[in-house]
PDB file of C-alpha atoms in Angstrom:
ATOM      1  CA  MET A   4     103.368 154.900  -5.009  1.00  0.00           C
ATOM      2  CA  PRO A   5     105.879 155.044  -2.131  1.00  0.00           C
ATOM      3  CA  LEU A   6     104.559 156.161   1.256  1.00  0.00           C
ATOM      4  CA  THR A   7     106.841 158.250   3.450  1.00  0.00           C
ATOM      5  CA  GLY A   8     106.897 159.032   7.141  1.00  0.00           C
ATOM      6  CA  GLY A   9     109.693 159.783   9.554  1.00  0.00           C
ATOM      7  CA  GLU A  10     112.788 158.332   7.954  1.00  0.00           C
ATOM      8  CA  ILE A  11     111.129 155.219   6.502  1.00  0.00           C
ATOM      9  CA  ARG A  12     109.721 154.666   3.020  1.00  0.00           C
ATOM     10  CA  LEU A  13     107.120 152.019   2.307  1.00  0.00           C
ATOM     11  CA  GLU A  14     107.146 150.596  -1.209  1.00  0.00           C
ATOM     12  CA  HIS A  15     105.603 147.526  -2.825  1.00  0.00           C
ATOM     13  CA  SER A  16     106.701 145.133  -5.565  1.00  0.00           C
ATOM     14  CA  HIS A  17     105.541 141.841  -7.113  1.00  0.00           C
ATOM     15  CA  ASP A  18     102.007 143.137  -7.647  1.00  0.00           C
ATOM     16  CA  GLY A  19     101.776 144.263  -4.039  1.00  0.00           C
ATOM     17  CA  ARG A  20     102.815 140.903  -2.585  1.00  0.00           C
ATOM     18  CA  VAL A  21     106.111 142.237  -1.192  1.00  0.00           C
ATOM     19  CA  ALA A  22     106.311 145.245   1.118  1.00  0.00           C
ATOM     20  CA  HIS A  23     109.657 147.070   1.358  1.00  0.00           C
ATOM     21  CA  LEU A  24     110.456 149.185   4.416  1.00  0.00           C
ATOM     22  CA  ILE A  25     113.438 151.361   3.542  1.00  0.00           C
ATOM     23  CA  LEU A  26     115.476 153.251   6.143  1.00  0.00           C
ATOM     24  CA  ASP A  27     116.554 156.574   4.639  1.00  0.00           C
ATOM     25  CA  HIS A  28     118.052 159.006   7.134  1.00  0.00           C
ATOM     26  CA  GLY A  29     121.497 160.081   6.046  1.00  0.00           C
ATOM     27  CA  ARG A  30     124.719 158.134   5.754  1.00  0.00           C
ATOM     28  CA  TYR A  31     124.243 156.224   9.014  1.00  0.00           C
ATOM     29  CA  ASN A  32     120.433 155.917   8.998  1.00  0.00           C
ATOM     30  CA  ILE A  33     120.118 156.976  12.624  1.00  0.00           C
ATOM     31  CA  ILE A  34     116.943 155.638  14.221  1.00  0.00           C
ATOM     32  CA  THR A  35     115.046 158.385  16.027  1.00  0.00           C
ATOM     33  CA  MET A  36     111.973 158.160  18.235  1.00  0.00           C
ATOM     34  CA  GLU A  37     110.002 159.175  15.149  1.00  0.00           C
ATOM     35  CA  THR A  38     111.524 156.277  13.212  1.00  0.00           C
ATOM     36  CA  ARG A  39     110.383 153.897  15.927  1.00  0.00           C
ATOM     37  CA  ARG A  40     106.839 155.233  15.841  1.00  0.00           C
ATOM     38  CA  VAL A  41     106.612 155.076  12.064  1.00  0.00           C
ATOM     39  CA  MET A  42     108.019 151.537  11.967  1.00  0.00           C
ATOM     40  CA  ALA A  43     105.158 150.359  14.176  1.00  0.00           C
ATOM     41  CA  GLU A  44     102.622 152.246  12.054  1.00  0.00           C
ATOM     42  CA  ARG A  45     103.966 150.763   8.842  1.00  0.00           C
ATOM     43  CA  PHE A  46     103.729 147.238  10.208  1.00  0.00           C
ATOM     44  CA  THR A  47     100.149 147.898  11.257  1.00  0.00           C
ATOM     45  CA  GLU A  48      99.422 148.792   7.614  1.00  0.00           C
ATOM     46  CA  ILE A  49     101.345 145.819   6.257  1.00  0.00           C
ATOM     47  CA  ASP A  50      99.800 143.287   8.626  1.00  0.00           C
ATOM     48  CA  ALA A  51      96.307 144.452   7.646  1.00  0.00           C
ATOM     49  CA  ASP A  52      97.058 144.221   3.912  1.00  0.00           C
ATOM     50  CA  ASP A  53      96.015 140.779   2.682  1.00  0.00           C
ATOM     51  CA  ARG A  54      97.990 141.269  -0.535  1.00  0.00           C
ATOM     52  CA  VAL A  55     101.335 141.363   1.286  1.00  0.00           C
ATOM     53  CA  GLN A  56     102.959 137.971   1.737  1.00  0.00           C
ATOM     54  CA  VAL A  57     106.579 138.947   2.480  1.00  0.00           C
ATOM     55  CA  VAL A  58     108.232 141.973   4.090  1.00  0.00           C
ATOM     56  CA  VAL A  59     111.768 143.196   3.357  1.00  0.00           C
ATOM     57  CA  ILE A  60     113.562 145.766   5.515  1.00  0.00           C
ATOM     58  CA  ARG A  61     116.522 147.439   3.859  1.00  0.00           C
ATOM     59  CA  ALA A  62     118.374 150.750   3.943  1.00  0.00           C
ATOM     60  CA  GLU A  63     119.653 153.408   1.590  1.00  0.00           C
ATOM     61  CA  GLY A  64     123.275 154.479   1.731  1.00  0.00           C
ATOM     62  CA  GLU A  65     126.513 153.065   3.036  1.00  0.00           C
ATOM     63  CA  HIS A  66     125.231 151.501   6.264  1.00  0.00           C
ATOM     64  CA  PHE A  67     122.096 149.717   7.422  1.00  0.00           C
ATOM     65  CA  THR A  68     122.083 151.810  10.602  1.00  0.00           C
ATOM     66  CA  SER A  69     124.573 152.944  13.218  1.00  0.00           C
ATOM     67  CA  GLY A  70     121.839 152.805  15.852  1.00  0.00           C
ATOM     68  CA  GLY A  71     119.674 155.227  17.775  1.00  0.00           C
ATOM     69  CA  ASP A  72     119.611 158.976  18.205  1.00  0.00           C
ATOM     70  CA  ILE A  73     121.627 159.003  21.436  1.00  0.00           C
ATOM     71  CA  ALA A  74     121.035 162.632  22.368  1.00  0.00           C
ATOM     72  CA  GLY A  75     117.328 162.184  21.753  1.00  0.00           C
ATOM     73  CA  PHE A  76     116.999 159.767  24.658  1.00  0.00           C
ATOM     74  CA  MET A  77     117.702 162.578  27.116  1.00  0.00           C
ATOM     75  CA  GLU A  78     114.589 164.357  25.858  1.00  0.00           C
ATOM     76  CA  VAL A  79     112.325 161.439  26.806  1.00  0.00           C
ATOM     77  CA  GLU A  80     111.083 160.858  30.332  1.00  0.00           C
ATOM     78  CA  PRO A  81     112.261 157.534  31.838  1.00  0.00           C
ATOM     79  CA  VAL A  82     108.668 156.368  32.376  1.00  0.00           C
ATOM     80  CA  ASP A  83     108.032 156.783  28.651  1.00  0.00           C
ATOM     81  CA  LEU A  84     110.828 154.305  27.850  1.00  0.00           C
ATOM     82  CA  THR A  85     109.211 151.332  29.577  1.00  0.00           C
ATOM     83  CA  ASP A  86     107.551 150.242  26.328  1.00  0.00           C
ATOM     84  CA  LEU A  87     110.610 151.036  24.221  1.00  0.00           C
ATOM     85  CA  GLY A  88     110.863 147.649  22.562  1.00  0.00           C
ATOM     86  CA  GLN A  89     107.304 147.523  21.270  1.00  0.00           C
ATOM     87  CA  ASP A  90     107.674 149.825  18.254  1.00  0.00           C
ATOM     88  CA  VAL A  91     110.838 149.278  16.259  1.00  0.00           C
ATOM     89  CA  THR A  92     110.610 145.518  16.817  1.00  0.00           C
ATOM     90  CA  ALA A  93     107.109 145.198  15.354  1.00  0.00           C
ATOM     91  CA  ALA A  94     108.533 142.673  12.868  1.00  0.00           C
ATOM     92  CA  ALA A  95     108.541 140.074  15.643  1.00  0.00           C
ATOM     93  CA  ARG A  96     104.765 140.381  16.026  1.00  0.00           C
ATOM     94  CA  SER A  97     103.976 140.436  12.315  1.00  0.00           C
ATOM     95  CA  PRO A  98     102.375 137.185  11.092  1.00  0.00           C
ATOM     96  CA  LYS A  99     104.265 137.573   7.803  1.00  0.00           C
ATOM     97  CA  PRO A 100     107.869 136.501   7.145  1.00  0.00           C
ATOM     98  CA  VAL A 101     110.238 139.455   7.495  1.00  0.00           C
ATOM     99  CA  ILE A 102     113.645 139.576   5.806  1.00  0.00           C
ATOM    100  CA  VAL A 103     116.328 142.132   6.712  1.00  0.00           C
ATOM    101  CA  ALA A 104     119.015 143.042   4.158  1.00  0.00           C
ATOM    102  CA  ILE A 105     122.096 144.330   6.006  1.00  0.00           C
ATOM    103  CA  ASP A 106     125.165 146.093   4.650  1.00  0.00           C
ATOM    104  CA  GLY A 107     127.714 147.951   6.752  1.00  0.00           C
ATOM    105  CA  TYR A 108     126.940 148.948  10.330  1.00  0.00           C
ATOM    106  CA  CYS A 109     124.110 147.242  12.208  1.00  0.00           C
ATOM    107  CA  PHE A 110     124.492 148.673  15.699  1.00  0.00           C
ATOM    108  CA  GLY A 111     122.394 149.227  18.779  1.00  0.00           C
ATOM    109  CA  VAL A 112     118.695 149.512  18.097  1.00  0.00           C
ATOM    110  CA  GLY A 113     119.471 148.696  14.456  1.00  0.00           C
ATOM    111  CA  LEU A 114     120.659 145.252  15.534  1.00  0.00           C
ATOM    112  CA  GLU A 115     117.601 144.926  17.775  1.00  0.00           C
ATOM    113  CA  LEU A 116     115.433 145.717  14.749  1.00  0.00           C
ATOM    114  CA  ALA A 117     117.250 143.042  12.738  1.00  0.00           C
ATOM    115  CA  LEU A 118     116.996 140.509  15.570  1.00  0.00           C
ATOM    116  CA  SER A 119     113.221 140.937  15.647  1.00  0.00           C
ATOM    117  CA  ALA A 120     112.945 139.813  12.015  1.00  0.00           C
ATOM    118  CA  ASP A 121     112.850 136.226  10.753  1.00  0.00           C
ATOM    119  CA  ILE A 122     115.679 136.074   8.217  1.00  0.00           C
ATOM    120  CA  ARG A 123     118.839 138.196   8.272  1.00  0.00           C
ATOM    121  CA  ILE A 124     120.953 138.381   5.116  1.00  0.00           C
ATOM    122  CA  ALA A 125     124.142 140.441   5.258  1.00  0.00           C
ATOM    123  CA  THR A 126     127.311 141.332   3.398  1.00  0.00           C
ATOM    124  CA  ASP A 127     130.759 140.156   4.474  1.00  0.00           C
ATOM    125  CA  ARG A 128     131.694 143.712   5.432  1.00  0.00           C
ATOM    126  CA  SER A 129     128.735 144.087   7.783  1.00  0.00           C
ATOM    127  CA  ARG A 130     129.442 144.610  11.453  1.00  0.00           C
ATOM    128  CA  PHE A 131     127.033 143.972  14.316  1.00  0.00           C
ATOM    129  CA  ALA A 132     127.172 145.376  17.840  1.00  0.00           C
ATOM    130  CA  LEU A 133     125.195 146.312  20.930  1.00  0.00           C
ATOM    131  CA  PRO A 134     127.460 149.139  22.186  1.00  0.00           C
ATOM    132  CA  GLU A 135     125.108 150.559  24.842  1.00  0.00           C
ATOM    133  CA  MET A 136     127.490 149.607  27.665  1.00  0.00           C
ATOM    134  CA  LYS A 137     129.853 152.325  26.439  1.00  0.00           C
ATOM    135  CA  LEU A 138     127.159 154.860  27.354  1.00  0.00           C
ATOM    136  CA  GLY A 139     126.453 153.401  30.778  1.00  0.00           C
ATOM    137  CA  MET A 140     123.299 151.743  29.440  1.00  0.00           C
ATOM    138  CA  ILE A 141     122.062 148.345  28.273  1.00  0.00           C
ATOM    139  CA  PRO A 142     120.056 147.404  25.146  1.00  0.00           C
ATOM    140  CA  GLY A 143     116.388 148.223  25.682  1.00  0.00           C
ATOM    141  CA  SER A 144     114.516 146.800  22.694  1.00  0.00           C
ATOM    142  CA  GLY A 145     115.030 143.074  23.124  1.00  0.00           C
ATOM    143  CA  GLY A 146     118.716 142.953  22.274  1.00  0.00           C
ATOM    144  CA  THR A 147     119.941 141.037  25.318  1.00  0.00           C
ATOM    145  CA  GLN A 148     117.261 138.358  25.083  1.00  0.00           C
ATOM    146  CA  ARG A 149     117.136 137.807  21.333  1.00  0.00           C
ATOM    147  CA  LEU A 150     120.916 137.837  20.897  1.00  0.00           C
ATOM    148  CA  ALA A 151     121.357 135.262  23.685  1.00  0.00           C
ATOM    149  CA  ARG A 152     118.785 132.988  22.070  1.00  0.00           C
ATOM    150  CA  LEU A 153     120.517 133.190  18.691  1.00  0.00           C
ATOM    151  CA  ILE A 154     124.231 133.011  19.485  1.00  0.00           C
ATOM    152  CA  GLY A 155     124.221 131.505  22.984  1.00  0.00           C
ATOM    153  CA  LEU A 156     124.383 133.039  26.444  1.00  0.00           C
ATOM    154  CA  SER A 157     128.179 133.062  26.768  1.00  0.00           C
ATOM    155  CA  ARG A 158     128.803 134.880  23.494  1.00  0.00           C
ATOM    156  CA  ALA A 159     125.901 137.250  24.103  1.00  0.00           C
ATOM    157  CA  LYS A 160     127.234 138.183  27.534  1.00  0.00           C
ATOM    158  CA  TYR A 161     130.650 138.924  26.086  1.00  0.00           C
ATOM    159  CA  HIS A 162     129.356 141.124  23.281  1.00  0.00           C
ATOM    160  CA  VAL A 163     126.789 142.959  25.430  1.00  0.00           C
ATOM    161  CA  LEU A 164     129.264 143.572  28.263  1.00  0.00           C
ATOM    162  CA  THR A 165     132.126 144.689  25.999  1.00  0.00           C
ATOM    163  CA  GLY A 166     130.230 146.216  23.092  1.00  0.00           C
ATOM    164  CA  GLU A 167     132.699 144.482  20.768  1.00  0.00           C
ATOM    165  CA  ARG A 168     131.646 144.143  17.151  1.00  0.00           C
ATOM    166  CA  ILE A 169     130.641 140.870  15.533  1.00  0.00           C
ATOM    167  CA  THR A 170     132.052 140.360  12.041  1.00  0.00           C
ATOM    168  CA  GLY A 171     130.050 139.206   9.059  1.00  0.00           C
ATOM    169  CA  GLN A 172     131.726 135.804   9.157  1.00  0.00           C
ATOM    170  CA  GLN A 173     131.114 135.388  12.883  1.00  0.00           C
ATOM    171  CA  ALA A 174     127.467 136.344  12.404  1.00  0.00           C
ATOM    172  CA  LEU A 175     127.107 133.622   9.792  1.00  0.00           C
ATOM    173  CA  ASP A 176     129.001 130.995  11.800  1.00  0.00           C
ATOM    174  CA  TRP A 177     126.989 131.688  14.956  1.00  0.00           C
ATOM    175  CA  GLY A 178     123.573 131.693  13.284  1.00  0.00           C
ATOM    176  CA  LEU A 179     122.947 135.415  13.605  1.00  0.00           C
ATOM    177  CA  THR A 180     122.575 135.600   9.817  1.00  0.00           C
ATOM    178  CA  SER A 181     121.508 133.008   7.257  1.00  0.00           C
ATOM    179  CA  HIS A 182     123.731 134.268   4.413  1.00  0.00           C
ATOM    180  CA  SER A 183     126.908 136.311   4.081  1.00  0.00           C
ATOM    181  CA  CYS A 184     127.248 137.958   0.664  1.00  0.00           C
ATOM    182  CA  ALA A 185     130.373 139.280  -1.008  1.00  0.00           C
ATOM    183  CA  ASP A 186     128.966 142.750  -1.664  1.00  0.00           C
ATOM    184  CA  ALA A 187     125.801 144.839  -1.930  1.00  0.00           C
ATOM    185  CA  GLU A 188     125.046 143.523  -5.406  1.00  0.00           C
ATOM    186  CA  GLU A 189     125.125 139.915  -4.240  1.00  0.00           C
ATOM    187  CA  LEU A 190     123.075 140.926  -1.198  1.00  0.00           C
ATOM    188  CA  GLU A 191     120.269 142.245  -3.396  1.00  0.00           C
ATOM    189  CA  LYS A 192     120.392 139.150  -5.587  1.00  0.00           C
ATOM    190  CA  THR A 193     120.237 136.822  -2.586  1.00  0.00           C
ATOM    191  CA  VAL A 194     117.341 138.732  -1.011  1.00  0.00           C
ATOM    192  CA  ASP A 195     115.446 138.569  -4.309  1.00  0.00           C
ATOM    193  CA  GLU A 196     116.030 134.810  -4.503  1.00  0.00           C
ATOM    194  CA  VAL A 197     114.738 134.243  -0.978  1.00  0.00           C
ATOM    195  CA  VAL A 198     111.724 136.471  -1.622  1.00  0.00           C
ATOM    196  CA  GLY A 199     110.975 134.467  -4.771  1.00  0.00           C
ATOM    197  CA  LYS A 200     111.034 131.216  -2.819  1.00  0.00           C
ATOM    198  CA  LEU A 201     108.717 132.523  -0.110  1.00  0.00           C
ATOM    199  CA  LEU A 202     106.226 133.862  -2.643  1.00  0.00           C
ATOM    200  CA  GLY A 203     105.853 130.338  -3.990  1.00  0.00           C
ATOM    201  CA  TYR A 204     104.625 128.959  -0.663  1.00  0.00           C
ATOM    202  CA  SER A 205     101.328 129.069   1.194  1.00  0.00           C
ATOM    203  CA  PRO A 206     100.931 132.280   3.232  1.00  0.00           C
ATOM    204  CA  MET A 207      98.932 130.293   5.766  1.00  0.00           C
ATOM    205  CA  ALA A 208     101.654 127.666   6.160  1.00  0.00           C
ATOM    206  CA  MET A 209     104.366 130.330   6.519  1.00  0.00           C
ATOM    207  CA  ARG A 210     102.330 132.247   9.086  1.00  0.00           C
ATOM    208  CA  THR A 211     101.768 129.059  11.060  1.00  0.00           C
ATOM    209  CA  ALA A 212     105.415 127.975  10.868  1.00  0.00           C
ATOM    210  CA  LYS A 213     106.578 131.375  12.126  1.00  0.00           C
ATOM    211  CA  GLU A 214     104.222 131.233  15.094  1.00  0.00           C
ATOM    212  CA  VAL A 215     105.127 127.649  15.995  1.00  0.00           C
ATOM    213  CA  LEU A 216     108.841 128.428  15.867  1.00  0.00           C
ATOM    214  CA  ASP A 217     108.571 131.662  17.856  1.00  0.00           C
ATOM    215  CA  ARG A 218     106.238 130.288  20.516  1.00  0.00           C
ATOM    216  CA  GLY A 219     107.784 126.860  20.760  1.00  0.00           C
ATOM    217  CA  VAL A 220     111.409 127.909  21.204  1.00  0.00           C
ATOM    218  CA  ASP A 221     110.612 129.808  24.406  1.00  0.00           C
ATOM    219  CA  GLY A 222     108.926 126.865  26.123  1.00  0.00           C
ATOM    220  CA  PRO A 223     109.807 123.305  27.081  1.00  0.00           C
ATOM    221  CA  LEU A 224     110.391 120.875  24.228  1.00  0.00           C
ATOM    222  CA  TYR A 225     107.177 118.951  24.879  1.00  0.00           C
ATOM    223  CA  THR A 226     105.158 122.182  24.721  1.00  0.00           C
ATOM    224  CA  GLY A 227     106.688 123.096  21.377  1.00  0.00           C
ATOM    225  CA  ILE A 228     106.049 119.626  19.974  1.00  0.00           C
ATOM    226  CA  GLU A 229     102.427 119.752  21.139  1.00  0.00           C
ATOM    227  CA  LEU A 230     102.000 123.179  19.517  1.00  0.00           C
ATOM    228  CA  GLU A 231     103.536 121.847  16.302  1.00  0.00           C
ATOM    229  CA  ARG A 232     101.261 118.793  16.307  1.00  0.00           C
ATOM    230  CA  LYS A 233      98.103 120.843  16.703  1.00  0.00           C
ATOM    231  CA  ALA A 234      99.184 123.335  14.039  1.00  0.00           C
ATOM    232  CA  TYR A 235      99.938 120.445  11.688  1.00  0.00           C
ATOM    233  CA  SER A 236      96.458 119.051  12.250  1.00  0.00           C
ATOM    234  CA  MET A 237      94.897 122.462  11.626  1.00  0.00           C
ATOM    235  CA  LEU A 238      96.738 122.880   8.312  1.00  0.00           C
ATOM    236  CA  ARG A 239      95.552 119.441   7.225  1.00  0.00           C
ATOM    237  CA  ALA A 240      92.101 120.993   6.746  1.00  0.00           C
ATOM    238  CA  SER A 241      93.332 123.959   4.702  1.00  0.00           C
ATOM    239  CA  HIS A 242      92.689 124.584   1.019  1.00  0.00           C
ATOM    240  CA  ASP A 243      96.397 125.192   0.467  1.00  0.00           C
ATOM    241  CA  PHE A 244      97.416 121.777   1.761  1.00  0.00           C
ATOM    242  CA  ALA A 245      94.875 120.084  -0.492  1.00  0.00           C
ATOM    243  CA  GLU A 246      96.165 122.170  -3.395  1.00  0.00           C
ATOM    244  CA  GLY A 247      99.768 121.305  -2.572  1.00  0.00           C
ATOM    245  CA  VAL A 248      99.022 117.582  -2.545  1.00  0.00           C
ATOM    246  CA  ALA A 249      97.064 117.825  -5.805  1.00  0.00           C
ATOM    247  CA  ALA A 250      99.820 119.823  -7.492  1.00  0.00           C
ATOM    248  CA  PHE A 251     102.438 117.313  -6.356  1.00  0.00           C
ATOM    249  CA  GLY A 252     100.443 114.447  -7.822  1.00  0.00           C
ATOM    250  CA  GLU A 253      99.791 116.307 -11.072  1.00  0.00           C
ATOM    251  CA  LYS A 254     103.411 117.465 -11.333  1.00  0.00           C
ATOM    252  CA  ARG A 255     102.543 121.162 -11.608  1.00  0.00           C
ATOM    253  CA  PRO A 256     103.260 124.296  -9.566  1.00  0.00           C
ATOM    254  CA  PRO A 257     100.742 124.761  -6.743  1.00  0.00           C
ATOM    255  CA  ARG A 258      98.352 127.726  -6.713  1.00  0.00           C
ATOM    256  CA  PHE A 259      98.194 128.664  -3.045  1.00  0.00           C
ATOM    257  CA  GLU A 260      95.515 131.080  -1.859  1.00  0.00           C
ATOM    258  CA  GLY A 261      96.379 131.486   1.783  1.00  0.00           C
ATOM    259  CA  ARG A 262      93.350 129.631   3.141  1.00  0.00           C
TER     260      ARG A 262
END
């Protein structure tokens, strides 16, 4: 049964193994302070649910999201905004792989939400932007840092300083997205295919790979390699690795248990 709260629905599929977080707040899916709070709460539920192996964030309507509730920021005290990026970007802290399905606008905090996820799949018509400069502001939920790490400092500076939109093709070419789909129908099909692949893998191995990638990329190369080596050694002792090797030898699909 779907759970609701704020402007986000939480639904499950694949016998509870896939959690769907669905933005549903009008045509533009504006992200309010309530949306931020509920996003963090939903991820707390998802992260504690051992059944869930994959998370998908998607949106109802014509656009993923046009961004935040601009007027609402003036109702919040500046001191209360110091932890702004800790709620809507909870996907970055989740140990589970998070996919974002994007169609239409993906602006402002909506792009910051997408940047905090692991895999971004979008339609050709999608447009991405951090337009805060037009309001005399800068992105405040990780946008400057995550965008620079994905598309390079020079491009990130240009798009943050000008607020200019990134096209679907540019997003694909620059590594902002992993797929660019012709339309919403192909987007859903592609997301389903990726979800199906991830469900066939060891939850423990995916959790470890996500952590190694996220932690390693922010440090020196030798630190990342050392982290990878130790994680590799740890997984060598797992049930899932033994099962994977056995299944390979017996030419059958593996039965991973996440341990």
